[in-house]
Short mmCIF file of C-alpha atoms and ligand atoms in Angstrom, two decimals:
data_model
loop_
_atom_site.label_atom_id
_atom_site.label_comp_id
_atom_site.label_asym_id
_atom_site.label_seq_id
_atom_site.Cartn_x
_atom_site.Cartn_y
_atom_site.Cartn_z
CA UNK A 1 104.87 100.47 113.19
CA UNK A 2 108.98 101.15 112.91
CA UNK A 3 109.18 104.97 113.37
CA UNK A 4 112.73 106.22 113.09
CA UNK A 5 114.93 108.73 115.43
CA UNK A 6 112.36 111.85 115.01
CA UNK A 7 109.12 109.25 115.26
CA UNK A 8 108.56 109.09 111.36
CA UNK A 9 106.95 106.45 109.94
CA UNK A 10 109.43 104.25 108.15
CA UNK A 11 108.49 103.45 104.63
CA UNK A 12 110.32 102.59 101.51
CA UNK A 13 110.23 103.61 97.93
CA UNK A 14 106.56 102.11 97.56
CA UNK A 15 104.81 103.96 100.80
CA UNK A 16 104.98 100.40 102.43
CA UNK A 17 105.61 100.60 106.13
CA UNK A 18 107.38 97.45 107.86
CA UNK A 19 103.90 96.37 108.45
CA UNK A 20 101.83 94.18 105.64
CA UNK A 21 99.83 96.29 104.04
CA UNK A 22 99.78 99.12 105.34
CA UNK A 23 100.93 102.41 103.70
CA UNK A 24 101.88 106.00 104.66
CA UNK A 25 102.60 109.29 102.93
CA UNK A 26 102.94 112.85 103.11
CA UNK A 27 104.43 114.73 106.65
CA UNK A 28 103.81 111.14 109.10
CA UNK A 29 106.87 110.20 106.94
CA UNK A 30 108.31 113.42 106.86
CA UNK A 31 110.38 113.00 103.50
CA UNK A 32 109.17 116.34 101.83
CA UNK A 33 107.00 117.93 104.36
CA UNK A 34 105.86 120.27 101.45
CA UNK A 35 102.02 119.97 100.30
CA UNK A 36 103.27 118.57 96.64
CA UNK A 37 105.24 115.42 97.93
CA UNK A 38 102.41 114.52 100.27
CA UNK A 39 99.99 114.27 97.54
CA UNK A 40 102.46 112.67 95.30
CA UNK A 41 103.37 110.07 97.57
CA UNK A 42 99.56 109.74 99.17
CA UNK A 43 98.77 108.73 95.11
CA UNK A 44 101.91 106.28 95.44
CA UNK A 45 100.34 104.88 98.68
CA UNK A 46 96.57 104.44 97.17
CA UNK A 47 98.04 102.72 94.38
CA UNK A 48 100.37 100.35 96.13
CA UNK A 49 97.15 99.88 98.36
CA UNK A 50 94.80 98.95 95.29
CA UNK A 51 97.71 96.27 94.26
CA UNK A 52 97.54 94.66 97.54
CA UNK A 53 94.45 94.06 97.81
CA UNK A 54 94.37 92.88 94.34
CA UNK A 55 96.81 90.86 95.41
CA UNK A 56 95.55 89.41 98.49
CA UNK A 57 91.70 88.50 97.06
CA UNK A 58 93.04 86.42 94.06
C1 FAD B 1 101.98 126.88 108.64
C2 FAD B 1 102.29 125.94 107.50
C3 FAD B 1 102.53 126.45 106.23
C4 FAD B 1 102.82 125.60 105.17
N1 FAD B 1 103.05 126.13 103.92
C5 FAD B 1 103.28 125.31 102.88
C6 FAD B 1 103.46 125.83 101.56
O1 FAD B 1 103.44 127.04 101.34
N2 FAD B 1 103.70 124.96 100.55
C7 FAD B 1 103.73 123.60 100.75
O2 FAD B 1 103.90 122.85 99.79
N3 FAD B 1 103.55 123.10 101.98
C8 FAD B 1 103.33 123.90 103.06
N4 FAD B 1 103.16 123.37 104.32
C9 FAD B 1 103.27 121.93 104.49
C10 FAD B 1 102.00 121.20 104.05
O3 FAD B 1 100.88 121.77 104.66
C11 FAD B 1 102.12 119.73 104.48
O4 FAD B 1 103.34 119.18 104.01
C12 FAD B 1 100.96 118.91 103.92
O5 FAD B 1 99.72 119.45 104.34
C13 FAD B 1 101.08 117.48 104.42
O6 FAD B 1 99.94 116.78 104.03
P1 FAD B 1 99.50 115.48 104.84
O7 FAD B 1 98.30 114.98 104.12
O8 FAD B 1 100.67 114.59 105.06
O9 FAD B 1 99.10 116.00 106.32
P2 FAD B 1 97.97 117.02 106.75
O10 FAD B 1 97.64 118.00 105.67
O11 FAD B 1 98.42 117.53 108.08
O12 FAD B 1 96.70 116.10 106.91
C14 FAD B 1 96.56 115.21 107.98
C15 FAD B 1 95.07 115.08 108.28
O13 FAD B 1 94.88 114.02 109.21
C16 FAD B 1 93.95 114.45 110.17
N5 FAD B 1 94.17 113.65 111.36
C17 FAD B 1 95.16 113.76 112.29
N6 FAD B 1 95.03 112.83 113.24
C18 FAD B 1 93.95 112.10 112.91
C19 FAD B 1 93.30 110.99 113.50
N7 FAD B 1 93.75 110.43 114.62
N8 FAD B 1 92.22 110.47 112.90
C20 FAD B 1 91.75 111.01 111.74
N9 FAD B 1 92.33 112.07 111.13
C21 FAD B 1 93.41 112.60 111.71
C22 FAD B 1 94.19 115.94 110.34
O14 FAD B 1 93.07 116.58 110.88
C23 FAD B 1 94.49 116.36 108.91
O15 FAD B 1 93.29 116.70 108.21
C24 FAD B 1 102.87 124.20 105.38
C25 FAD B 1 102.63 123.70 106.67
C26 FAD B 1 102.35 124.55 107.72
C27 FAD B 1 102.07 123.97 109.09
#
């Protein structure tokens, strides 16, 4: 998984890391490193996980 310069998960505006279908959020992608933006972007993540696999079983 693409970690940058101070090993953080990678992920763009979606939670999506460089790797299909899979997700991360909250300090592993140290963006807010407060409690509220973890749980903000962990309900970004388990929604952009519920559209892939949406996606993938059609
Ligand atoms: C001392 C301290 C004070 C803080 N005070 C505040 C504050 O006042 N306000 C605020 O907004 N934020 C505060 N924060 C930051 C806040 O706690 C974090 O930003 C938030 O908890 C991040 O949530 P998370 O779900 O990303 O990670 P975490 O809450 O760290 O959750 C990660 C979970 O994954 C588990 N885990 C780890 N490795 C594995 C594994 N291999 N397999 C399975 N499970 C695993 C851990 O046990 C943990 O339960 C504080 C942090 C610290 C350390």
């Amino acid at each position: 998984m693409a970690v940058d310069e101070r090993n953080c998960i990678k992920v763009d505006r979606n939670q999506s890391t460089n790797i299909d279908g899979v997700f991360a959020a909250g300090d592993c992608a140290c963006w807010g490193m407060q409690a509220a933006t973890a749980a903000g972007e962990g309900a970004m993540a388990a929604l952009q996980a519920y559209r892939y696999v949406r996606r993938v079983k059609k």
